[in-house]
Amino acid sequence: MLFPEGVLIDGVTGAVSPATGRYVKKLSTLRDLYETPPLVDAYLAEHGDVDAYEVVEYRPDGSDVCFGTTIMAPGRIGSEYFLTRGHYHARSDRGETYYTQSGEGLLLLHSRSGACSVLEMRAGVCAFIPPAWAHRSVNTGPGKLVFVWTCTSDAGHDYGEIATRGMRQRAVERDGRPTIVPNQNYRD
Ligand code: F6R
Ligand code: ZN
């Protein structure tokens, strides 16, 4: 039987207490997602293999819902901001919410029909991600980007399609400001 529980989330560090799991993504594992992978190699040579982001989960066994935090480091590869892998949910009838706690970022989304969207991520904005929309978050600020995500436990992840085809849009710095540009490498 499942029991109710209050879970403490620190909006600045992204700590979740109690948590049921966590993982860290190293920058080197994200190399080929960037527009210019050799620039990732140069970054790694200069800074080492930094933690690009961390995901902390509260996913009780047998529960239909789960939530957690994503904590993204700030940084850029050339002009492109640090990013998450990006994915569709394995179940195309499962959406999600991203509630930003601190920092600044952009949430890139697209659907298989080619519709694109970009949502601002800043403290207080709760982004609605409808089912069947691919989503990737990007840290455009000088500090950590921390957001709380909530979805159903059976949503799953489909990373393959984005890994192969890319997202339709990229977030880059132009004239000192975050700017959305088409992804030249996107495979239709
Ligand atoms: C879950 C979800 C988030 C992401 C996390 C890391 O459906 O959207 O928990 O998994 O922000 O991003 P990815 O999974 O794209 O590496
Ligand atoms: Zn998701």
Coordinates of N, CA and C and ligand atoms in Angstrom, one line a residue:
M1 N 0.8 -1.2 0.0 CA 0.0 0.0 0.0 C 0.9 1.3 0.0
L2 N 0.5 2.2 -0.8 CA 1.3 3.4 -0.9 C 0.8 4.4 0.3
F3 N 1.8 5.1 0.8 CA 1.5 6.0 1.9 C 1.8 7.4 1.5
P4 N 1.0 8.4 1.9 CA 1.3 9.8 1.5 C 2.7 10.2 2.1
E5 N 3.3 11.2 1.5 CA 4.6 11.7 2.0 C 4.8 13.1 1.5
G6 N 5.3 13.9 2.4 CA 5.7 15.3 2.0 C 7.2 15.2 1.6
V7 N 7.5 15.7 0.4 CA 8.9 15.7 -0.1 C 9.4 17.1 -0.2
L8 N 10.5 17.3 0.4 CA 11.1 18.7 0.5 C 12.0 18.9 -0.8
I9 N 11.7 20.0 -1.5 CA 12.5 20.3 -2.7 C 13.1 21.7 -2.5
D10 N 14.4 21.7 -2.6 CA 15.2 23.0 -2.5 C 15.2 23.6 -3.8
G11 N 14.6 24.8 -4.0 CA 14.5 25.4 -5.3 C 15.8 26.0 -5.8
V12 N 16.8 26.1 -4.9 CA 18.1 26.7 -5.3 C 19.1 25.6 -5.7
T13 N 19.1 24.5 -4.9 CA 20.1 23.4 -5.2 C 19.4 22.3 -6.0
G14 N 18.1 22.2 -5.9 CA 17.4 21.1 -6.6 C 17.4 19.9 -5.8
A15 N 17.9 19.9 -4.5 CA 17.9 18.7 -3.7 C 16.4 18.2 -3.4
V16 N 16.2 16.9 -3.4 CA 14.9 16.3 -3.2 C 15.1 15.4 -2.0
S17 N 14.2 15.6 -1.0 CA 14.4 14.8 0.2 C 13.0 14.3 0.8
P18 N 12.8 13.0 0.8 CA 13.6 11.9 0.3 C 13.6 11.8 -1.2
A19 N 14.7 11.2 -1.8 CA 14.7 10.9 -3.2 C 14.8 9.4 -3.4
T20 N 14.4 8.9 -4.5 CA 14.5 7.5 -4.8 C 15.6 7.1 -5.8
G21 N 16.1 8.2 -6.4 CA 17.2 7.9 -7.4 C 17.7 9.2 -7.9
R22 N 18.9 9.1 -8.6 CA 19.5 10.3 -9.2 C 20.5 9.8 -10.3
Y23 N 20.7 10.7 -11.2 CA 21.9 10.4 -12.2 C 22.4 11.7 -12.6
V24 N 23.7 11.6 -13.1 CA 24.4 12.8 -13.6 C 24.8 12.6 -15.0
K25 N 24.6 13.6 -15.9 CA 25.0 13.5 -17.3 C 26.3 14.3 -17.4
K26 N 27.3 13.6 -17.9 CA 28.6 14.3 -18.1 C 28.6 14.9 -19.5
L27 N 29.3 16.1 -19.6 CA 29.2 16.8 -20.9 C 29.7 15.9 -22.1
S28 N 30.7 15.1 -21.8 CA 31.2 14.2 -22.9 C 30.2 13.3 -23.6
T29 N 29.2 12.9 -22.8 CA 28.2 12.0 -23.3 C 27.1 12.8 -24.2
L30 N 27.2 14.1 -24.2 CA 26.3 14.9 -24.9 C 26.9 15.5 -26.2
R31 N 28.1 15.1 -26.4 CA 29.0 15.7 -27.5 C 28.3 15.9 -28.8
D32 N 27.6 14.8 -29.3 CA 27.1 14.8 -30.6 C 25.8 15.6 -30.8
L33 N 25.3 16.0 -29.6 CA 24.0 16.8 -29.7 C 24.2 18.2 -30.1
Y34 N 25.5 18.7 -29.9 CA 25.8 20.1 -30.2 C 26.0 20.3 -31.7
E35 N 25.8 21.5 -32.1 CA 26.0 21.9 -33.5 C 27.4 21.6 -34.0
T36 N 28.4 21.9 -33.1 CA 29.8 21.7 -33.5 C 30.5 20.8 -32.5
P37 N 30.4 19.5 -32.6 CA 31.0 18.6 -31.6 C 32.5 18.8 -31.4
P38 N 33.3 19.2 -32.3 CA 34.7 19.5 -32.0 C 34.9 20.6 -31.0
L39 N 33.9 21.5 -30.9 CA 34.0 22.6 -29.8 C 33.8 22.0 -28.5
V40 N 33.0 20.8 -28.4 CA 32.9 20.1 -27.1 C 34.2 19.5 -26.7
D41 N 34.9 19.0 -27.7 CA 36.3 18.4 -27.4 C 37.2 19.5 -26.8
A42 N 37.1 20.7 -27.4 CA 38.0 21.8 -26.9 C 37.5 22.2 -25.5
Y43 N 36.3 22.2 -25.3 CA 35.8 22.6 -23.9 C 36.2 21.6 -22.9
L44 N 36.2 20.3 -23.3 CA 36.6 19.2 -22.4 C 38.1 19.3 -22.1
A45 N 38.8 19.6 -23.1 CA 40.3 19.8 -22.9 C 40.6 20.9 -21.9
E46 N 39.8 21.9 -22.0 CA 40.1 23.1 -21.1 C 39.5 22.9 -19.7
H47 N 38.3 22.4 -19.6 CA 37.6 22.3 -18.3 C 37.4 21.0 -17.7
G48 N 37.8 19.9 -18.5 CA 37.5 18.6 -18.0 C 36.1 18.2 -18.3
D49 N 35.8 16.9 -17.9 CA 34.4 16.4 -18.2 C 33.4 16.9 -17.1
V50 N 32.9 18.0 -17.2 CA 32.0 18.6 -16.2 C 30.7 17.9 -16.1
D51 N 30.0 18.0 -15.0 CA 28.6 17.6 -14.8 C 27.7 18.6 -15.6
A52 N 27.1 18.2 -16.6 CA 26.3 19.1 -17.4 C 24.9 19.3 -16.7
Y53 N 24.4 18.2 -16.2 CA 23.1 18.2 -15.5 C 22.9 17.0 -14.6
E54 N 22.0 17.2 -13.7 CA 21.7 16.1 -12.7 C 20.2 16.0 -12.6
V55 N 19.7 14.8 -12.5 CA 18.3 14.5 -12.4 C 18.1 13.8 -11.0
V56 N 17.2 14.3 -10.2 CA 16.9 13.7 -8.9 C 15.4 13.3 -8.9
E57 N 15.1 12.1 -8.6 CA 13.8 11.6 -8.7 C 13.1 11.2 -7.4
Y58 N 11.8 11.4 -7.4 CA 10.9 10.8 -6.4 C 10.0 9.9 -7.1
R59 N 10.2 8.6 -7.1 CA 9.5 7.7 -8.0 C 9.1 6.5 -7.1
P60 N 8.1 6.6 -6.3 CA 7.8 5.5 -5.4 C 7.3 4.2 -6.2
D61 N 7.8 3.1 -5.8 CA 7.4 1.8 -6.5 C 5.8 1.7 -6.5
G62 N 5.3 1.4 -7.6 CA 3.8 1.2 -7.7 C 3.0 2.4 -7.8
S63 N 3.6 3.6 -7.8 CA 2.9 4.9 -8.0 C 2.6 5.2 -9.4
D64 N 1.4 5.8 -9.7 CA 1.1 6.2 -11.1 C 1.8 7.5 -11.5
V65 N 2.2 8.3 -10.5 CA 2.8 9.6 -10.7 C 4.2 9.7 -10.1
C66 N 5.0 10.5 -10.7 CA 6.4 10.7 -10.1 C 6.8 12.2 -10.4
F67 N 7.8 12.6 -9.7 CA 8.3 13.9 -9.9 C 9.8 14.0 -9.5
G68 N 10.4 15.1 -9.8 CA 11.8 15.2 -9.4 C 12.3 16.6 -9.9
T69 N 13.6 16.7 -9.8 CA 14.2 18.0 -10.2 C 15.3 17.7 -11.3
T70 N 15.5 18.7 -12.1 CA 16.7 18.7 -13.0 C 17.5 19.9 -12.7
I71 N 18.8 19.7 -12.5 CA 19.7 20.8 -12.1 C 20.7 21.0 -13.2
M72 N 20.7 22.1 -14.0 CA 21.6 22.2 -15.1 C 22.6 23.2 -14.8
A73 N 23.9 22.9 -15.1 CA 25.0 23.8 -15.0 C 24.9 24.9 -16.1
P74 N 25.5 26.1 -15.9 CA 25.5 27.1 -16.9 C 26.7 26.8 -17.8
G75 N 26.6 27.2 -19.0 CA 27.8 27.1 -19.9 C 27.4 27.1 -21.4
R76 N 28.4 27.3 -22.2 CA 28.1 27.3 -23.7 C 29.2 26.5 -24.4
I77 N 28.8 25.9 -25.5 CA 29.7 25.3 -26.4 C 29.7 26.2 -27.6
G78 N 30.8 27.0 -27.8 CA 30.7 28.1 -28.8 C 29.6 29.0 -28.4
S79 N 28.6 29.2 -29.3 CA 27.5 30.1 -28.9 C 26.3 29.3 -28.4
E80 N 26.4 28.0 -28.4 CA 25.2 27.2 -28.0 C 25.2 26.9 -26.5
Y81 N 24.1 27.2 -25.9 CA 23.9 27.0 -24.5 C 23.9 25.5 -24.1
F82 N 24.3 25.2 -22.9 CA 24.2 23.9 -22.4 C 22.8 23.4 -22.4
L83 N 22.6 22.1 -22.8 CA 21.3 21.5 -23.1 C 21.2 20.1 -22.5
T84 N 19.9 19.7 -22.4 CA 19.6 18.3 -22.0 C 19.5 17.5 -23.3
R85 N 19.5 16.1 -23.2 CA 19.4 15.3 -24.4 C 18.2 15.7 -25.3
G86 N 17.0 15.8 -24.6 CA 15.8 16.0 -25.3 C 15.2 14.7 -25.7
H87 N 13.9 14.6 -25.6 CA 13.2 13.3 -25.8 C 11.7 13.5 -26.1
Y88 N 11.1 12.5 -26.7 CA 9.7 12.3 -26.7 C 9.4 11.3 -25.5
H89 N 8.2 11.3 -25.0 CA 7.9 10.2 -24.1 C 7.6 8.9 -24.9
A90 N 7.9 7.8 -24.3 CA 7.7 6.5 -25.0 C 6.2 6.4 -25.3
R91 N 5.4 6.8 -24.3 CA 3.9 6.8 -24.5 C 3.5 8.2 -25.0
S92 N 2.9 8.1 -26.2 CA 2.6 9.4 -26.9 C 1.3 10.0 -26.3
D93 N 0.7 9.4 -25.3 CA -0.4 10.1 -24.6 C -0.1 10.6 -23.2
R94 N 1.2 10.8 -23.0 CA 1.6 11.3 -21.7 C 2.4 12.6 -21.8
G95 N 1.8 13.6 -21.1 CA 2.5 14.9 -21.0 C 3.3 15.1 -19.8
E96 N 3.6 16.3 -19.5 CA 4.5 16.6 -18.3 C 4.4 18.1 -18.0
T97 N 4.8 18.4 -16.8 CA 5.0 19.8 -16.4 C 6.4 20.1 -16.0
Y98 N 7.0 21.3 -16.3 CA 8.3 21.7 -15.8 C 8.0 23.0 -15.1
Y99 N 8.3 23.0 -13.8 CA 8.0 24.2 -12.9 C 9.4 24.7 -12.5
T100 N 9.8 25.8 -13.1 CA 11.1 26.4 -12.9 C 11.2 27.0 -11.5
Q101 N 12.2 26.7 -10.7 CA 12.4 27.2 -9.4 C 13.5 28.3 -9.4
S102 N 14.5 28.2 -10.1 CA 15.6 29.2 -10.1 C 16.4 29.1 -11.4
G103 N 17.0 30.3 -11.7 CA 17.8 30.3 -13.0 C 16.9 30.8 -14.2
E104 N 17.6 30.7 -15.3 CA 16.9 31.2 -16.6 C 17.2 30.2 -17.7
G105 N 16.2 29.9 -18.4 CA 16.4 29.0 -19.5 C 15.3 29.1 -20.6
L106 N 15.4 28.2 -21.5 CA 14.4 28.1 -22.6 C 14.0 26.6 -22.7
L107 N 12.8 26.3 -22.9 CA 12.3 25.0 -23.2 C 11.9 24.9 -24.7
L108 N 12.7 24.1 -25.4 CA 12.5 23.9 -26.8 C 11.5 22.7 -27.0
L109 N 10.5 22.9 -27.8 CA 9.6 21.8 -28.1 C 9.2 21.7 -29.6
H110 N 9.0 20.5 -30.0 CA 8.4 20.4 -31.3 C 7.5 19.1 -31.4
S111 N 6.6 19.1 -32.3 CA 5.7 17.9 -32.5 C 6.2 17.2 -33.8
R112 N 5.7 16.0 -34.0 CA 6.1 15.2 -35.2 C 5.5 15.9 -36.5
S113 N 4.4 16.7 -36.3 CA 3.9 17.3 -37.5 C 4.7 18.6 -37.9
G114 N 5.7 18.9 -37.1 CA 6.5 20.1 -37.4 C 6.2 21.3 -36.7
A115 N 5.2 21.3 -35.8 CA 4.9 22.5 -35.0 C 6.1 22.7 -34.0
C116 N 6.5 24.0 -33.8 CA 7.6 24.3 -32.9 C 7.1 25.3 -31.8
S117 N 7.7 25.2 -30.7 CA 7.4 26.1 -29.6 C 8.6 26.3 -28.7
V118 N 8.7 27.5 -28.1 CA 9.7 27.8 -27.2 C 9.1 28.5 -26.0
L119 N 9.4 28.0 -24.8 CA 8.8 28.5 -23.6 C 9.9 29.0 -22.7
E120 N 9.6 30.2 -22.1 CA 10.6 30.8 -21.1 C 10.6 29.9 -19.9
M121 N 11.8 29.7 -19.3 CA 12.0 29.1 -18.0 C 12.6 30.1 -17.1
R122 N 11.8 30.5 -16.1 CA 12.3 31.3 -15.0 C 11.4 31.1 -13.8
A123 N 11.9 31.5 -12.6 CA 11.2 31.1 -11.4 C 9.7 31.5 -11.5
G124 N 8.9 30.5 -11.2 CA 7.4 30.8 -11.2 C 6.7 30.3 -12.4
V125 N 7.4 30.1 -13.5 CA 6.8 29.6 -14.7 C 6.6 28.1 -14.7
C126 N 5.4 27.6 -14.8 CA 5.2 26.2 -14.9 C 4.8 25.9 -16.4
A127 N 5.7 25.2 -17.1 CA 5.5 24.9 -18.5 C 4.7 23.6 -18.6
F128 N 3.7 23.7 -19.5 CA 2.9 22.5 -19.8 C 3.4 21.9 -21.1
I129 N 3.8 20.7 -21.0 CA 4.3 19.9 -22.2 C 3.2 18.9 -22.6
P130 N 2.6 19.2 -23.7 CA 1.5 18.3 -24.1 C 2.1 16.9 -24.5
P131 N 1.2 15.9 -24.5 CA 1.7 14.6 -25.0 C 2.2 14.7 -26.4
A132 N 3.2 13.9 -26.8 CA 3.7 13.8 -28.2 C 4.4 15.1 -28.6
W133 N 5.0 15.8 -27.7 CA 5.9 16.9 -28.0 C 7.2 16.6 -27.5
A134 N 8.2 16.6 -28.4 CA 9.6 16.5 -27.9 C 10.0 17.7 -27.1
H135 N 10.9 17.5 -26.1 CA 11.2 18.6 -25.2 C 12.7 18.5 -24.8
R136 N 13.3 19.7 -24.9 CA 14.7 19.8 -24.4 C 14.8 21.1 -23.7
S137 N 15.5 21.1 -22.5 CA 15.7 22.4 -21.8 C 17.1 22.8 -22.0
V138 N 17.3 24.2 -21.9 CA 18.6 24.8 -22.2 C 18.8 25.9 -21.1
N139 N 20.0 25.9 -20.6 CA 20.3 26.9 -19.5 C 20.9 28.1 -20.2
T140 N 20.2 29.2 -20.2 CA 20.7 30.5 -20.8 C 21.2 31.5 -19.8
G141 N 21.2 31.1 -18.5 CA 21.6 32.1 -17.5 C 23.0 31.9 -17.0
P142 N 23.5 32.8 -16.1 CA 24.8 32.7 -15.6 C 25.0 31.7 -14.5
G143 N 23.9 31.2 -13.9 CA 23.9 30.2 -12.8 C 23.2 29.0 -13.1
K144 N 22.9 28.2 -12.1 CA 22.2 26.9 -12.3 C 20.8 27.2 -12.7
L145 N 20.3 26.3 -13.5 CA 18.8 26.3 -13.8 C 18.2 25.1 -13.1
V146 N 17.2 25.3 -12.3 CA 16.6 24.2 -11.5 C 15.1 24.2 -11.7
F147 N 14.6 23.1 -12.1 CA 13.2 23.0 -12.3 C 12.7 21.6 -11.8
V148 N 11.4 21.7 -11.4 CA 10.7 20.5 -10.9 C 9.9 19.9 -12.1
W149 N 10.0 18.7 -12.4 CA 9.2 18.0 -13.4 C 8.2 17.1 -12.8
T150 N 7.1 16.9 -13.4 CA 6.1 16.0 -12.9 C 5.4 15.3 -14.0
C151 N 5.4 14.0 -14.0 CA 4.7 13.2 -15.0 C 4.2 11.9 -14.5
T152 N 3.6 11.1 -15.4 CA 3.1 9.8 -14.9 C 4.3 8.8 -15.0
S153 N 4.3 7.8 -14.1 CA 5.4 6.9 -14.0 C 5.6 6.0 -15.3
D154 N 4.5 5.9 -16.0 CA 4.6 5.1 -17.2 C 4.9 5.8 -18.5
A155 N 5.2 7.1 -18.4 CA 5.4 7.9 -19.6 C 6.6 7.4 -20.4
G156 N 7.7 7.1 -19.7 CA 8.9 6.5 -20.4 C 9.6 7.6 -21.2
H157 N 10.7 7.2 -21.8 CA 11.5 8.1 -22.6 C 11.9 7.5 -24.0
D158 N 11.7 8.3 -25.0 CA 12.2 7.8 -26.3 C 13.3 8.8 -26.7
Y159 N 14.6 8.4 -26.5 CA 15.7 9.3 -26.8 C 16.2 9.2 -28.3
G160 N 15.9 8.0 -28.9 CA 16.5 7.7 -30.2 C 16.1 8.7 -31.3
E161 N 14.9 9.1 -31.3 CA 14.5 9.9 -32.4 C 15.2 11.3 -32.4
I162 N 15.4 11.9 -31.2 CA 16.1 13.1 -31.1 C 17.6 12.9 -31.3
A163 N 18.1 11.8 -30.8 CA 19.5 11.6 -31.0 C 19.9 11.5 -32.5
T164 N 19.0 10.9 -33.2 CA 19.2 10.7 -34.6 C 18.9 11.9 -35.5
R165 N 17.8 12.5 -35.2 CA 17.3 13.6 -36.1 C 17.6 15.0 -35.5
G166 N 17.8 15.1 -34.2 CA 18.0 16.4 -33.6 C 16.7 17.1 -33.2
M167 N 16.8 18.2 -32.5 CA 15.7 19.0 -32.3 C 15.6 20.0 -33.5
R168 N 14.4 20.5 -33.7 CA 14.3 21.4 -34.9 C 14.9 22.8 -34.7
Q169 N 15.1 23.1 -33.4 CA 15.6 24.5 -33.1 C 16.8 24.4 -32.1
R170 N 17.6 25.4 -32.2 CA 18.7 25.5 -31.2 C 18.6 26.8 -30.5
A171 N 19.2 26.9 -29.3 CA 19.3 28.1 -28.5 C 20.7 28.6 -28.5
V172 N 21.0 29.7 -29.1 CA 22.4 30.2 -29.1 C 22.4 31.6 -28.6
E173 N 23.6 32.1 -28.2 CA 23.8 33.5 -27.8 C 24.2 34.3 -29.1
R174 N 23.4 35.3 -29.3 CA 23.7 36.3 -30.4 C 23.6 37.7 -29.8
D175 N 24.7 38.4 -30.0 CA 24.7 39.8 -29.5 C 24.4 39.8 -28.0
G176 N 24.9 38.8 -27.3 CA 24.7 38.8 -25.8 C 23.4 38.3 -25.3
R177 N 22.5 37.9 -26.3 CA 21.1 37.5 -25.9 C 20.8 36.1 -26.4
P178 N 20.0 35.3 -25.6 CA 19.5 34.0 -26.1 C 18.7 34.2 -27.4
T179 N 19.0 33.4 -28.4 CA 18.3 33.6 -29.7 C 18.0 32.1 -30.2
I180 N 16.8 32.0 -30.7 CA 16.4 30.7 -31.3 C 16.7 30.7 -32.8
V181 N 17.4 29.7 -33.2 CA 17.7 29.5 -34.7 C 17.3 28.1 -35.1
P182 N 17.0 28.0 -36.4 CA 16.8 26.6 -36.9 C 18.0 25.8 -36.8
N183 N 17.8 24.5 -36.5 CA 18.9 23.5 -36.4 C 19.3 23.1 -37.8
Q184 N 20.4 23.5 -38.3 CA 20.9 23.2 -39.7 C 21.1 21.7 -39.9
N185 N 21.3 21.0 -38.8 CA 21.6 19.6 -38.9 C 20.3 18.7 -38.7
Y186 N 19.2 19.4 -38.6 CA 18.0 18.6 -38.3 C 17.7 17.7 -39.5
R187 N 17.4 16.4 -39.2 CA 17.1 15.5 -40.3 C 15.6 15.2 -40.4
D188 N 15.0 15.7 -41.5 CA 13.5 15.6 -41.6 C 13.1 14.1 -41.9
Ligands
F6R1 C1 11.1 13.4 -17.8 C2 11.7 14.7 -18.2 C3 12.9 15.2 -17.3 C4 14.2 15.0 -18.1 C5 15.4 15.7 -17.6 C6 16.6 15.4 -18.4 O1 10.2 13.0 -18.7 O2 11.4 15.3 -19.1 O3 13.0 14.6 -16.1 O4 14.4 13.6 -18.2 O5 15.2 17.1 -17.5 O6 16.4 15.6 -19.7 P1 16.7 14.4 -20.7 O7 15.9 13.2 -20.2 O8 16.1 14.9 -22.1 O9 18.1 14.1 -20.8
ZN2 ZN 9.9 14.4 -20.4

